Coordinates of N, CA and C in Angstrom, one line a residue:
M1 N -98.9 -337.2 -53.3 CA -98.2 -336.7 -52.2 C -99.1 -335.8 -51.3
A2 N -98.9 -335.9 -50.0 CA -99.8 -335.2 -49.1 C -99.6 -333.7 -49.3
S3 N -100.7 -332.9 -49.1 CA -100.7 -331.5 -49.3 C -99.9 -330.8 -48.3
D4 N -99.8 -331.3 -47.1 CA -99.0 -330.7 -46.0 C -98.4 -331.8 -45.2
F5 N -97.2 -331.5 -44.8 CA -96.4 -332.4 -43.9 C -96.1 -331.7 -42.6
P6 N -95.8 -332.5 -41.6 CA -95.4 -332.0 -40.3 C -94.2 -331.0 -40.5
Y7 N -94.2 -330.0 -39.6 CA -93.2 -328.9 -39.7 C -91.8 -329.4 -39.5
L8 N -90.9 -329.0 -40.4 CA -89.5 -329.4 -40.3 C -88.8 -328.3 -39.5
Y9 N -88.3 -328.5 -38.3 CA -87.6 -327.5 -37.6 C -86.2 -327.5 -38.0
P10 N -85.7 -326.3 -38.5 CA -84.4 -326.3 -39.2 C -83.2 -325.9 -38.3
Y11 N -83.5 -325.7 -37.0 CA -82.5 -325.2 -36.1 C -82.1 -326.2 -35.0
S12 N -81.0 -325.9 -34.3 CA -80.5 -326.8 -33.3 C -81.4 -326.8 -32.0
R13 N -81.2 -327.8 -31.2 CA -82.0 -327.8 -29.9 C -81.6 -326.6 -29.0
A14 N -80.3 -326.2 -29.1 CA -79.9 -325.0 -28.3 C -80.7 -323.8 -28.7
E15 N -80.8 -323.6 -30.0 CA -81.6 -322.5 -30.6 C -83.0 -322.6 -30.2
A16 N -83.6 -323.8 -30.2 CA -85.0 -324.0 -29.8 C -85.2 -323.7 -28.4
V17 N -84.3 -324.0 -27.5 CA -84.4 -323.6 -26.1 C -84.4 -322.1 -25.9
R18 N -83.4 -321.5 -26.7 CA -83.3 -320.0 -26.6 C -84.6 -319.3 -27.0
C19 N -85.2 -319.9 -28.0 CA -86.4 -319.3 -28.6 C -87.7 -319.8 -28.0
G20 N -87.6 -320.7 -27.0 CA -88.8 -321.3 -26.4 C -89.6 -322.1 -27.3
E21 N -88.9 -322.9 -28.2 CA -89.5 -323.7 -29.2 C -89.1 -325.2 -29.1
T22 N -88.9 -325.6 -27.9 CA -88.4 -327.0 -27.6 C -89.4 -328.0 -28.1
Q23 N -90.7 -327.8 -28.0 CA -91.7 -328.8 -28.5 C -91.6 -328.9 -30.0
K24 N -91.5 -327.8 -30.7 CA -91.4 -327.8 -32.1 C -90.1 -328.7 -32.5
H25 N -89.0 -328.4 -31.8 CA -87.8 -329.2 -32.1 C -88.0 -330.6 -31.9
E26 N -88.6 -331.0 -30.7 CA -88.8 -332.4 -30.4 C -89.7 -333.1 -31.4
D27 N -90.8 -332.5 -31.7 CA -91.7 -333.0 -32.7 C -91.0 -333.3 -34.0
S28 N -90.3 -332.3 -34.5 CA -89.6 -332.4 -35.8 C -88.5 -333.5 -35.7
F29 N -87.8 -333.6 -34.5 CA -86.7 -334.6 -34.4 C -87.3 -336.0 -34.4
R30 N -88.4 -336.2 -33.8 CA -89.1 -337.5 -33.9 C -89.4 -337.9 -35.3
E31 N -89.9 -336.9 -36.1 CA -90.3 -337.2 -37.5 C -89.0 -337.5 -38.3
N32 N -87.9 -336.8 -38.0 CA -86.7 -337.1 -38.6 C -86.2 -338.5 -38.4
V33 N -86.3 -338.9 -37.1 CA -85.9 -340.3 -36.8 C -86.7 -341.3 -37.5
K34 N -88.1 -341.1 -37.5 CA -89.0 -342.0 -38.2 C -88.6 -342.1 -39.7
C35 N -88.4 -341.0 -40.3 CA -88.0 -340.9 -41.7 C -86.8 -341.7 -42.0
A36 N -85.7 -341.5 -41.2 CA -84.5 -342.3 -41.4 C -84.7 -343.8 -41.3
R37 N -85.5 -344.2 -40.3 CA -85.8 -345.6 -40.1 C -86.6 -346.2 -41.3
D38 N -87.5 -345.4 -41.8 CA -88.3 -345.9 -42.9 C -87.5 -345.9 -44.2
I39 N -86.5 -345.0 -44.3 CA -85.6 -345.1 -45.5 C -84.8 -346.4 -45.4
E40 N -84.3 -346.7 -44.2 CA -83.6 -348.0 -44.0 C -84.4 -349.2 -44.4
K41 N -85.7 -349.2 -43.9 CA -86.6 -350.3 -44.2 C -86.8 -350.4 -45.7
A42 N -87.0 -349.2 -46.4 CA -87.3 -349.3 -47.8 C -86.0 -349.8 -48.6
L43 N -84.9 -349.5 -48.1 CA -83.7 -349.9 -48.7 C -83.5 -351.5 -48.6
R44 N -83.9 -352.0 -47.4 CA -83.9 -353.4 -47.2 C -84.9 -354.1 -48.1
E45 N -86.0 -353.5 -48.3 CA -87.1 -354.2 -49.0 C -86.9 -354.1 -50.5
H46 N -86.3 -353.0 -51.0 CA -86.2 -352.7 -52.4 C -84.8 -352.8 -53.0
G47 N -83.8 -353.1 -52.1 CA -82.5 -353.2 -52.5 C -82.2 -354.7 -52.9
H48 N -81.0 -354.9 -53.5 CA -80.6 -356.2 -53.9 C -79.1 -356.5 -53.5
D49 N -78.9 -357.7 -52.9 CA -77.6 -358.0 -52.4 C -76.5 -358.0 -53.5
D50 N -76.9 -358.4 -54.7 CA -75.9 -358.5 -55.8 C -75.9 -357.3 -56.7
S51 N -76.6 -356.2 -56.3 CA -76.6 -355.0 -57.1 C -76.8 -353.8 -56.3
P52 N -76.2 -352.6 -56.7 CA -76.5 -351.4 -55.9 C -77.8 -350.7 -56.4
A53 N -78.5 -351.3 -57.4 CA -79.7 -350.7 -57.9 C -80.8 -350.9 -56.9
L54 N -81.8 -350.0 -57.0 CA -83.0 -350.1 -56.2 C -84.2 -350.3 -57.1
D55 N -85.2 -350.9 -56.5 CA -86.5 -351.0 -57.3 C -87.0 -349.7 -57.6
E56 N -87.6 -349.5 -58.8 CA -88.2 -348.2 -59.2 C -89.3 -347.8 -58.2
G57 N -89.3 -346.6 -57.8 CA -90.3 -346.1 -56.9 C -90.0 -346.2 -55.4
C58 N -88.8 -346.7 -55.1 CA -88.4 -346.8 -53.7 C -88.4 -345.5 -53.0
A59 N -87.8 -344.5 -53.6 CA -87.7 -343.2 -52.9 C -89.1 -342.5 -52.9
Q60 N -89.8 -342.7 -54.0 CA -91.1 -342.1 -54.1 C -92.0 -342.4 -53.0
S61 N -92.0 -343.6 -52.5 CA -92.9 -344.1 -51.4 C -92.5 -343.3 -50.1
I62 N -91.2 -343.0 -49.9 CA -90.8 -342.2 -48.7 C -91.2 -340.8 -48.9
L63 N -91.0 -340.2 -50.1 CA -91.3 -338.8 -50.4 C -92.8 -338.6 -50.2
E64 N -93.7 -339.6 -50.5 CA -95.1 -339.4 -50.3 C -95.5 -339.4 -48.9
A65 N -94.7 -340.1 -48.0 CA -94.9 -340.1 -46.6 C -94.4 -339.0 -45.8
Y66 N -93.2 -338.4 -46.3 CA -92.6 -337.4 -45.5 C -92.3 -336.1 -46.2
G67 N -92.4 -336.1 -47.5 CA -92.1 -334.8 -48.3 C -90.7 -334.6 -48.6
F68 N -90.4 -333.8 -49.6 CA -89.0 -333.6 -50.0 C -88.2 -332.9 -48.9
K69 N -88.8 -331.9 -48.2 CA -88.0 -331.1 -47.3 C -87.4 -332.0 -46.2
R70 N -88.2 -332.9 -45.6 CA -87.6 -333.7 -44.5 C -86.7 -334.8 -45.1
V71 N -87.1 -335.4 -46.2 CA -86.2 -336.5 -46.7 C -84.9 -335.9 -47.1
W72 N -84.9 -334.7 -47.7 CA -83.6 -334.1 -48.1 C -82.8 -333.7 -46.9
F73 N -83.4 -333.2 -45.9 CA -82.8 -332.9 -44.6 C -82.1 -334.1 -44.0
V74 N -82.9 -335.2 -44.0 CA -82.3 -336.5 -43.4 C -81.2 -337.0 -44.2
L75 N -81.3 -336.9 -45.5 CA -80.2 -337.4 -46.4 C -78.9 -336.5 -46.2
S76 N -79.1 -335.2 -46.1 CA -78.0 -334.3 -45.8 C -77.3 -334.7 -44.5
N77 N -78.1 -334.9 -43.5 CA -77.5 -335.3 -42.2 C -76.8 -336.6 -42.3
S78 N -77.4 -337.6 -43.0 CA -76.8 -338.9 -43.2 C -75.4 -338.8 -43.8
L79 N -75.2 -338.0 -44.8 CA -73.9 -337.8 -45.4 C -72.9 -337.2 -44.4
S80 N -73.4 -336.2 -43.6 CA -72.5 -335.6 -42.6 C -72.1 -336.6 -41.5
E81 N -72.9 -337.6 -41.2 CA -72.6 -338.5 -40.2 C -71.8 -339.7 -40.7
M82 N -71.7 -339.8 -42.0 CA -70.9 -341.0 -42.6 C -69.5 -340.9 -42.3
A83 N -68.9 -342.1 -42.1 CA -67.4 -342.1 -41.8 C -66.6 -341.8 -43.1
L84 N -67.2 -342.3 -44.2 CA -66.5 -342.1 -45.5 C -67.5 -341.5 -46.5
P85 N -67.9 -340.3 -46.4 CA -68.8 -339.7 -47.4 C -68.4 -339.7 -48.8
R86 N -67.1 -339.7 -49.0 CA -66.5 -339.7 -50.4 C -66.8 -341.0 -51.2
E87 N -67.3 -342.0 -50.5 CA -67.7 -343.2 -51.2 C -68.9 -342.9 -52.1
I88 N -69.6 -341.8 -51.8 CA -70.8 -341.3 -52.6 C -70.2 -340.4 -53.7
S89 N -70.7 -340.6 -54.9 CA -70.3 -339.8 -56.0 C -70.4 -338.3 -55.7
E90 N -69.4 -337.5 -56.2 CA -69.4 -336.1 -55.8 C -70.6 -335.3 -56.2
D91 N -71.1 -335.5 -57.4 CA -72.3 -334.8 -57.8 C -73.5 -335.1 -57.0
V92 N -73.6 -336.4 -56.6 CA -74.8 -336.8 -55.7 C -74.6 -336.2 -54.3
R93 N -73.3 -336.3 -53.9 CA -73.0 -335.7 -52.5 C -73.3 -334.2 -52.4
Q94 N -72.9 -333.5 -53.5 CA -73.1 -332.0 -53.4 C -74.6 -331.7 -53.5
W95 N -75.4 -332.5 -54.2 CA -76.8 -332.2 -54.3 C -77.5 -332.5 -53.0
A96 N -77.1 -333.6 -52.4 CA -77.8 -334.1 -51.2 C -77.5 -333.2 -50.0
R97 N -76.3 -332.5 -50.0 CA -75.9 -331.7 -48.9 C -76.3 -330.3 -49.0
R98 N -77.2 -330.0 -49.9 CA -77.6 -328.6 -50.1 C -78.4 -328.1 -48.8
P99 N -79.3 -328.9 -48.2 CA -79.9 -328.4 -47.0 C -78.9 -328.3 -45.9
Y100 N -78.9 -327.2 -45.1 CA -78.0 -327.1 -44.0 C -78.7 -327.8 -42.8
V101 N -77.9 -328.7 -42.2 CA -78.3 -329.4 -41.0 C -77.4 -328.9 -39.8
P102 N -78.0 -328.3 -38.8 CA -77.2 -327.8 -37.7 C -76.6 -329.0 -36.8
S103 N -75.4 -328.8 -36.3 CA -74.9 -329.8 -35.4 C -75.6 -329.8 -34.1
D104 N -76.1 -331.0 -33.7 CA -76.9 -331.1 -32.5 C -76.3 -332.2 -31.6
G105 N -75.0 -332.3 -31.6 CA -74.3 -333.3 -30.8 C -74.7 -334.7 -31.2
K106 N -74.9 -335.6 -30.3 CA -75.2 -337.0 -30.6 C -76.6 -337.2 -31.2
R107 N -77.4 -336.2 -31.1 CA -78.8 -336.3 -31.6 C -78.8 -336.5 -33.2
N108 N -77.8 -335.9 -33.8 CA -77.7 -336.1 -35.3 C -77.6 -337.5 -35.7
R109 N -76.9 -338.3 -34.9 CA -76.7 -339.7 -35.2 C -78.1 -340.5 -35.3
H110 N -79.0 -340.0 -34.5 CA -80.3 -340.8 -34.5 C -81.1 -340.7 -35.7
F111 N -80.9 -339.6 -36.5 CA -81.7 -339.6 -37.8 C -80.7 -339.6 -39.0
A112 N -79.6 -340.4 -38.8 CA -78.7 -340.7 -39.9 C -79.1 -342.1 -40.5
V113 N -79.2 -342.2 -41.8 CA -79.6 -343.5 -42.4 C -78.4 -344.4 -42.4
N114 N -78.6 -345.6 -41.8 CA -77.6 -346.6 -41.7 C -77.7 -347.5 -42.9
A115 N -76.9 -347.4 -43.9 CA -77.0 -348.2 -45.1 C -75.7 -348.2 -45.9
S116 N -75.5 -349.1 -46.8 CA -74.3 -349.2 -47.5 C -74.3 -348.0 -48.5
S117 N -73.1 -347.5 -48.8 CA -72.9 -346.4 -49.7 C -73.6 -346.5 -51.0
P118 N -73.5 -347.7 -51.7 CA -74.1 -347.8 -53.0 C -75.7 -347.7 -52.9
L119 N -76.3 -348.3 -51.9 CA -77.7 -348.2 -51.8 C -78.2 -346.8 -51.4
L120 N -77.4 -346.1 -50.5 CA -77.8 -344.8 -50.1 C -77.6 -343.9 -51.3
E121 N -76.6 -344.1 -52.1 CA -76.4 -343.2 -53.3 C -77.6 -343.5 -54.3
A122 N -78.0 -344.7 -54.5 CA -79.1 -345.0 -55.4 C -80.4 -344.3 -54.9
F123 N -80.6 -344.3 -53.6 CA -81.8 -343.7 -53.0 C -81.7 -342.2 -53.3
I124 N -80.6 -341.6 -53.1 CA -80.4 -340.1 -53.3 C -80.7 -339.8 -54.8
R125 N -80.2 -340.6 -55.7 CA -80.4 -340.4 -57.1 C -81.9 -340.4 -57.4
Q126 N -82.6 -341.4 -56.9 CA -84.0 -341.4 -57.1 C -84.7 -340.2 -56.6
T127 N -84.3 -339.7 -55.4 CA -84.9 -338.5 -54.8 C -84.6 -337.3 -55.7
R128 N -83.3 -337.2 -56.2 CA -83.0 -336.1 -57.0 C -83.8 -336.1 -58.3
E129 N -84.0 -337.3 -58.9 CA -84.7 -337.4 -60.1 C -86.2 -336.9 -59.9
A130 N -86.7 -337.3 -58.8 CA -88.1 -336.9 -58.4 C -88.2 -335.4 -58.2
Y131 N -87.2 -334.8 -57.6 CA -87.2 -333.4 -57.4 C -87.1 -332.6 -58.7
Q132 N -86.2 -333.1 -59.6 CA -86.0 -332.4 -60.8 C -87.2 -332.5 -61.7
A133 N -88.0 -333.6 -61.6 CA -89.2 -333.8 -62.4 C -90.2 -332.7 -62.0
L134 N -90.1 -332.0 -60.9 CA -91.0 -331.0 -60.5 C -90.8 -329.7 -61.4
G135 N -89.6 -329.6 -61.9 CA -89.3 -328.4 -62.8 C -89.2 -327.1 -62.1
L136 N -88.9 -327.1 -60.8 CA -88.8 -325.9 -60.0 C -87.6 -325.0 -60.4
F137 N -87.8 -323.7 -60.2 CA -86.7 -322.8 -60.4 C -85.8 -322.8 -59.2
G138 N -84.5 -322.5 -59.5 CA -83.5 -322.5 -58.4 C -82.5 -321.4 -58.6
P139 N -81.4 -321.4 -57.8 CA -80.3 -320.4 -58.0 C -79.7 -320.5 -59.4
E140 N -79.7 -321.7 -59.9 CA -79.1 -321.9 -61.3 C -79.9 -321.2 -62.4
H141 N -81.1 -320.7 -62.1 CA -81.9 -320.0 -63.1 C -81.8 -318.5 -62.8
C142 N -81.0 -318.1 -61.9 CA -81.0 -316.7 -61.6 C -79.8 -316.0 -62.2
A143 N -79.9 -314.7 -62.4 CA -78.8 -313.9 -63.0 C -78.2 -313.0 -61.9
G144 N -76.9 -312.8 -62.0 CA -76.2 -311.8 -61.2 C -76.0 -312.3 -59.7
N145 N -75.5 -311.4 -58.9 CA -75.2 -311.7 -57.5 C -76.4 -311.3 -56.7
P146 N -77.1 -312.2 -56.0 CA -78.3 -311.8 -55.3 C -78.0 -310.9 -54.1
F147 N -76.8 -310.8 -53.7 CA -76.4 -310.0 -52.5 C -76.2 -308.5 -53.0
K148 N -76.1 -308.3 -54.3 CA -75.8 -307.0 -54.8 C -76.9 -306.4 -55.6
L149 N -77.8 -307.2 -56.2 CA -78.8 -306.6 -57.1 C -79.9 -305.9 -56.4
D150 N -80.4 -304.9 -57.1 CA -81.7 -304.2 -56.6 C -82.8 -305.0 -57.2
Y151 N -83.8 -305.4 -56.4 CA -84.8 -306.3 -56.9 C -86.1 -305.6 -57.5
E152 N -86.2 -304.3 -57.2 CA -87.4 -303.6 -57.6 C -87.7 -303.7 -59.1
G153 N -88.9 -304.1 -59.5 CA -89.3 -304.2 -60.9 C -88.7 -305.4 -61.5
K154 N -88.1 -306.3 -60.8 CA -87.5 -307.5 -61.4 C -88.4 -308.8 -61.1
V155 N -88.3 -309.7 -61.9 CA -89.0 -311.0 -61.7 C -88.1 -311.9 -60.8
L156 N -88.6 -312.2 -59.6 CA -87.8 -313.0 -58.6 C -88.3 -314.4 -58.5
V157 N -87.3 -315.2 -58.1 CA -87.6 -316.7 -57.9 C -87.8 -316.9 -56.4
L158 N -89.0 -317.3 -56.1 CA -89.3 -317.6 -54.7 C -88.7 -319.0 -54.4
S159 N -87.9 -319.1 -53.3 CA -87.3 -320.3 -52.9 C -88.4 -321.3 -52.5
P160 N -88.2 -322.6 -52.9 CA -89.1 -323.6 -52.4 C -89.2 -323.7 -50.9
D161 N -88.1 -323.3 -50.2 CA -88.2 -323.3 -48.7 C -89.2 -322.3 -48.1
A162 N -89.6 -321.3 -48.9 CA -90.6 -320.4 -48.5 C -92.0 -320.8 -48.8
L163 N -92.2 -322.0 -49.5 CA -93.5 -322.4 -49.9 C -93.8 -323.7 -49.2
R164 N -95.1 -323.9 -48.9 CA -95.6 -325.3 -48.6 C -95.4 -326.2 -49.7
E165 N -95.1 -327.5 -49.5 CA -94.8 -328.4 -50.6 C -96.1 -328.6 -51.5
S166 N -97.2 -328.3 -51.0 CA -98.4 -328.4 -51.8 C -98.4 -327.3 -52.9
C167 N -97.5 -326.3 -52.7 CA -97.4 -325.2 -53.6 C -96.1 -325.2 -54.4
W168 N -95.5 -326.4 -54.4 CA -94.2 -326.5 -55.1 C -94.5 -326.7 -56.6
S169 N -94.5 -325.5 -57.3 CA -94.8 -325.5 -58.7 C -94.1 -324.2 -59.3
P170 N -93.6 -324.3 -60.5 CA -93.0 -323.1 -61.1 C -93.9 -321.9 -61.1
H171 N -95.2 -322.2 -61.3 CA -96.2 -321.1 -61.3 C -96.3 -320.4 -60.0
D172 N -95.9 -321.0 -58.9 CA -96.0 -320.3 -57.6 C -94.7 -319.7 -57.2
Q173 N -93.7 -319.8 -58.1 CA -92.3 -319.3 -57.7 C -92.0 -317.9 -58.3
L174 N -92.7 -317.5 -59.4 CA -92.3 -316.3 -60.1 C -93.1 -315.1 -59.6
W175 N -92.4 -314.1 -59.0 CA -93.0 -312.9 -58.4 C -92.4 -311.7 -58.9
L176 N -93.2 -310.6 -59.1 CA -92.7 -309.3 -59.5 C -92.5 -308.5 -58.3
A177 N -91.3 -308.0 -58.1 CA -91.0 -307.2 -56.9 C -91.5 -305.8 -57.2
A178 N -92.5 -305.3 -56.4 CA -93.1 -304.0 -56.6 C -92.6 -302.9 -55.7
G179 N -91.9 -303.3 -54.7 CA -91.3 -302.2 -53.8 C -91.0 -302.8 -52.5
G180 N -90.6 -301.9 -51.5 CA -90.2 -302.3 -50.2 C -88.7 -302.2 -50.0
A181 N -88.3 -301.9 -48.7 CA -86.9 -301.7 -48.4 C -86.0 -302.9 -48.8
G182 N -86.6 -304.1 -48.7 CA -85.9 -305.3 -49.0 C -85.4 -305.4 -50.4
C183 N -86.0 -304.6 -51.3 CA -85.5 -304.7 -52.7 C -84.1 -304.2 -52.9
S184 N -83.7 -303.3 -52.0 CA -82.3 -302.8 -52.0 C -81.4 -303.6 -51.2
P185 N -80.2 -304.0 -51.7 CA -79.2 -304.8 -51.0 C -78.5 -304.0 -49.9
S186 N -78.7 -302.6 -49.9 CA -78.0 -301.8 -49.0 C -78.8 -301.3 -47.8
K187 N -80.1 -301.5 -47.9 CA -81.0 -301.0 -46.8 C -81.2 -302.0 -45.7
L188 N -81.5 -301.5 -44.5 CA -81.7 -302.4 -43.4 C -82.9 -303.3 -43.4
G189 N -84.0 -302.7 -44.0 CA -85.2 -303.5 -44.1 C -85.1 -304.7 -45.0
T190 N -86.0 -305.7 -44.8 CA -86.0 -306.9 -45.6 C -87.3 -307.1 -46.4
T191 N -88.3 -306.3 -46.1 CA -89.7 -306.5 -46.7 C -89.7 -306.2 -48.1
I192 N -90.3 -307.1 -48.9 CA -90.5 -306.9 -50.3 C -92.0 -307.1 -50.6
F193 N -92.6 -306.1 -51.2 CA -94.0 -306.2 -51.7 C -93.9 -306.8 -53.1
A194 N -94.6 -308.0 -53.3 CA -94.5 -308.7 -54.6 C -95.8 -309.2 -55.1
V195 N -95.9 -309.4 -56.4 CA -97.1 -309.9 -57.0 C -96.7 -311.2 -57.7
C196 N -97.5 -312.2 -57.4 CA -97.3 -313.5 -58.1 C -97.8 -313.4 -59.5
L197 N -96.9 -313.8 -60.5 CA -97.2 -313.7 -61.9 C -98.3 -314.6 -62.3
S198 N -98.5 -315.8 -61.7 CA -99.4 -316.7 -62.2 C -100.9 -316.4 -61.8
D199 N -101.1 -315.8 -60.7 CA -102.5 -315.5 -60.3 C -102.7 -314.1 -59.8
G200 N -101.7 -313.2 -59.8 CA -101.9 -311.9 -59.4 C -101.9 -311.6 -57.9
E201 N -101.7 -312.7 -57.1 CA -101.7 -312.5 -55.6 C -100.7 -311.5 -55.2
K202 N -101.0 -310.7 -54.2 CA -100.1 -309.7 -53.7 C -99.7 -310.1 -52.3
N203 N -98.4 -310.0 -52.0 CA -98.0 -310.5 -50.7 C -96.8 -309.7 -50.2
R204 N -96.6 -309.8 -48.9 CA -95.5 -309.1 -48.2 C -94.5 -310.3 -47.9
L205 N -93.3 -310.2 -48.5 CA -92.3 -311.3 -48.3 C -91.0 -310.6 -47.8
T206 N -90.0 -311.4 -47.7 CA -88.7 -310.9 -47.3 C -87.7 -311.2 -48.4
R207 N -86.6 -310.5 -48.4 CA -85.5 -310.7 -49.4 C -85.0 -312.1 -49.3
G208 N -84.9 -312.6 -48.1 CA -84.4 -314.0 -47.9 C -85.3 -315.1 -48.4
D209 N -86.5 -314.7 -48.7 CA -87.4 -315.7 -49.3 C -87.1 -316.1 -50.7
F210 N -86.3 -315.2 -51.4 CA -86.1 -315.4 -52.8 C -84.7 -315.9 -53.1
A211 N -84.6 -316.7 -54.1 CA -83.3 -317.2 -54.6 C -82.5 -316.2 -55.4
G212 N -83.2 -315.2 -56.0 CA -82.6 -314.2 -56.8 C -83.5 -313.7 -57.9
V213 N -82.9 -313.0 -58.9 CA -83.6 -312.5 -60.0 C -83.5 -313.5 -61.1
L214 N -84.7 -313.8 -61.7 CA -84.8 -314.8 -62.8 C -84.0 -314.3 -64.0
D215 N -83.1 -315.1 -64.5 CA -82.5 -314.9 -65.8 C -83.5 -314.8 -66.9
E216 N -83.5 -313.8 -67.7 CA -84.6 -313.6 -68.7 C -84.7 -314.8 -69.7
Q217 N -83.6 -315.5 -69.9 CA -83.7 -316.6 -70.8 C -84.6 -317.8 -70.3
Y218 N -84.9 -317.8 -69.0 CA -85.7 -318.8 -68.4 C -87.1 -318.4 -68.2
L219 N -87.5 -317.1 -68.6 CA -88.8 -316.6 -68.4 C -89.8 -317.4 -69.3
P220 N -90.8 -318.1 -68.7 CA -91.7 -318.9 -69.6 C -92.7 -317.9 -70.3
D221 N -93.3 -318.4 -71.4 CA -94.2 -317.5 -72.2 C -95.3 -317.1 -71.3
W222 N -95.9 -318.0 -70.5 CA -97.1 -317.6 -69.7 C -96.7 -316.5 -68.7
A223 N -95.4 -316.5 -68.2 CA -95.0 -315.5 -67.2 C -94.7 -314.2 -67.9
A224 N -94.2 -314.3 -69.2 CA -94.0 -313.0 -69.9 C -95.3 -312.3 -70.2
E225 N -96.3 -313.1 -70.5 CA -97.6 -312.5 -70.8 C -98.2 -311.8 -69.5
K226 N -98.1 -312.5 -68.4 CA -98.6 -312.0 -67.2 C -97.8 -310.7 -66.7
L227 N -96.5 -310.8 -67.0 CA -95.7 -309.6 -66.6 C -96.1 -308.4 -67.4
A228 N -96.3 -308.6 -68.7 CA -96.7 -307.5 -69.6 C -98.0 -306.9 -69.1
E229 N -99.0 -307.8 -68.7 CA -100.3 -307.3 -68.2 C -100.1 -306.5 -67.0
I230 N -99.3 -306.9 -66.0 CA -99.1 -306.2 -64.8 C -98.4 -304.8 -65.1
Q231 N -97.4 -304.8 -65.9 CA -96.7 -303.6 -66.2 C -97.6 -302.6 -67.0
N232 N -98.5 -303.1 -67.9 CA -99.4 -302.2 -68.6 C -100.4 -301.6 -67.6
S233 N -100.8 -302.4 -66.6 CA -101.8 -302.0 -65.6 C -101.2 -300.9 -64.8
Q234 N -99.9 -301.1 -64.4 CA -99.2 -300.1 -63.6 C -99.0 -298.8 -64.3
Q235 N -98.8 -298.8 -65.6 CA -98.6 -297.6 -66.4 C -99.9 -296.8 -66.5
Q236 N -101.0 -297.5 -66.5 CA -102.3 -296.9 -66.5 C -102.7 -296.3 -65.2
Q237 N -102.0 -296.6 -64.1 CA -102.3 -296.1 -62.8 C -101.1 -295.4 -62.2
P238 N -100.7 -294.2 -62.7 CA -99.5 -293.5 -62.3 C -99.5 -293.3 -60.8
E239 N -100.6 -293.2 -60.1 CA -100.6 -293.0 -58.7 C -100.0 -294.1 -57.9
A240 N -100.0 -295.3 -58.5 CA -99.3 -296.4 -57.9 C -97.8 -296.3 -57.7
S241 N -97.2 -295.6 -58.8 CA -95.8 -295.5 -58.7 C -95.3 -294.4 -57.8
S242 N -96.2 -293.4 -57.5 CA -95.9 -292.4 -56.5 C -96.1 -292.8 -55.1
G243 N -97.0 -293.7 -54.9 CA -97.3 -294.1 -53.5 C -96.9 -295.5 -53.2
G244 N -96.5 -296.2 -54.2 CA -96.1 -297.6 -53.9 C -97.3 -298.5 -54.1
M245 N -97.1 -299.7 -54.4 CA -98.2 -300.6 -54.6 C -98.8 -301.0 -53.3
E246 N -100.1 -300.9 -53.2 CA -100.8 -301.3 -52.0 C -101.0 -302.8 -51.9
M247 N -100.5 -303.4 -50.8 CA -100.6 -304.8 -50.7 C -101.7 -305.2 -49.7
T248 N -102.4 -306.3 -50.0 CA -103.4 -306.7 -49.1 C -103.1 -308.1 -48.5

């Protein structure tokens, strides 16, 4: 899979105009349309008239060309544009519609996949299986209510949306919140100073970048070891706790 894909613009054209980002919107829209047409082509080439099944690897070829973020976005839009979306199994429908696609008038129709419900469902299932094979952390691995918890000192799950797809790995998702106004759910600030458990990288992120606090039962052994190392290091440097961790 390519290390980087063209930027997926997640907002409507009206918002793009308001923010002076019409070119970003147009470029992303064209990629969305191309993605939808290529999915349709793949379904024609790898589908079978007498069966709803697809050849193995059908979705993978599209994912390698466009990436998960755009394919998922196009699939979500396709379900929204379907006349009878309930023809798709509920569990598949709920998964595919997780990405929010803003209403953009008639433009949404242009990047909706035109295919039979059985073939579209088979394609979504292959996409979901490929995504699950990545082993990424998500909201289902978090504990408590993310809108109420204080994040400071907690291991947080960085949302895949905040990462380039080349960094879509569980090792890039677990961060220790070291401080910042964004740790508190009641403060106005959103900044969180955090340390990546896998490599010790320090970064300034926002509360919205995280899915929540990792449930301890899902903490991998490698992450537990790294966490202990960081905590021991902090205890040996008491000045860090009084002045806050310096981020570079």
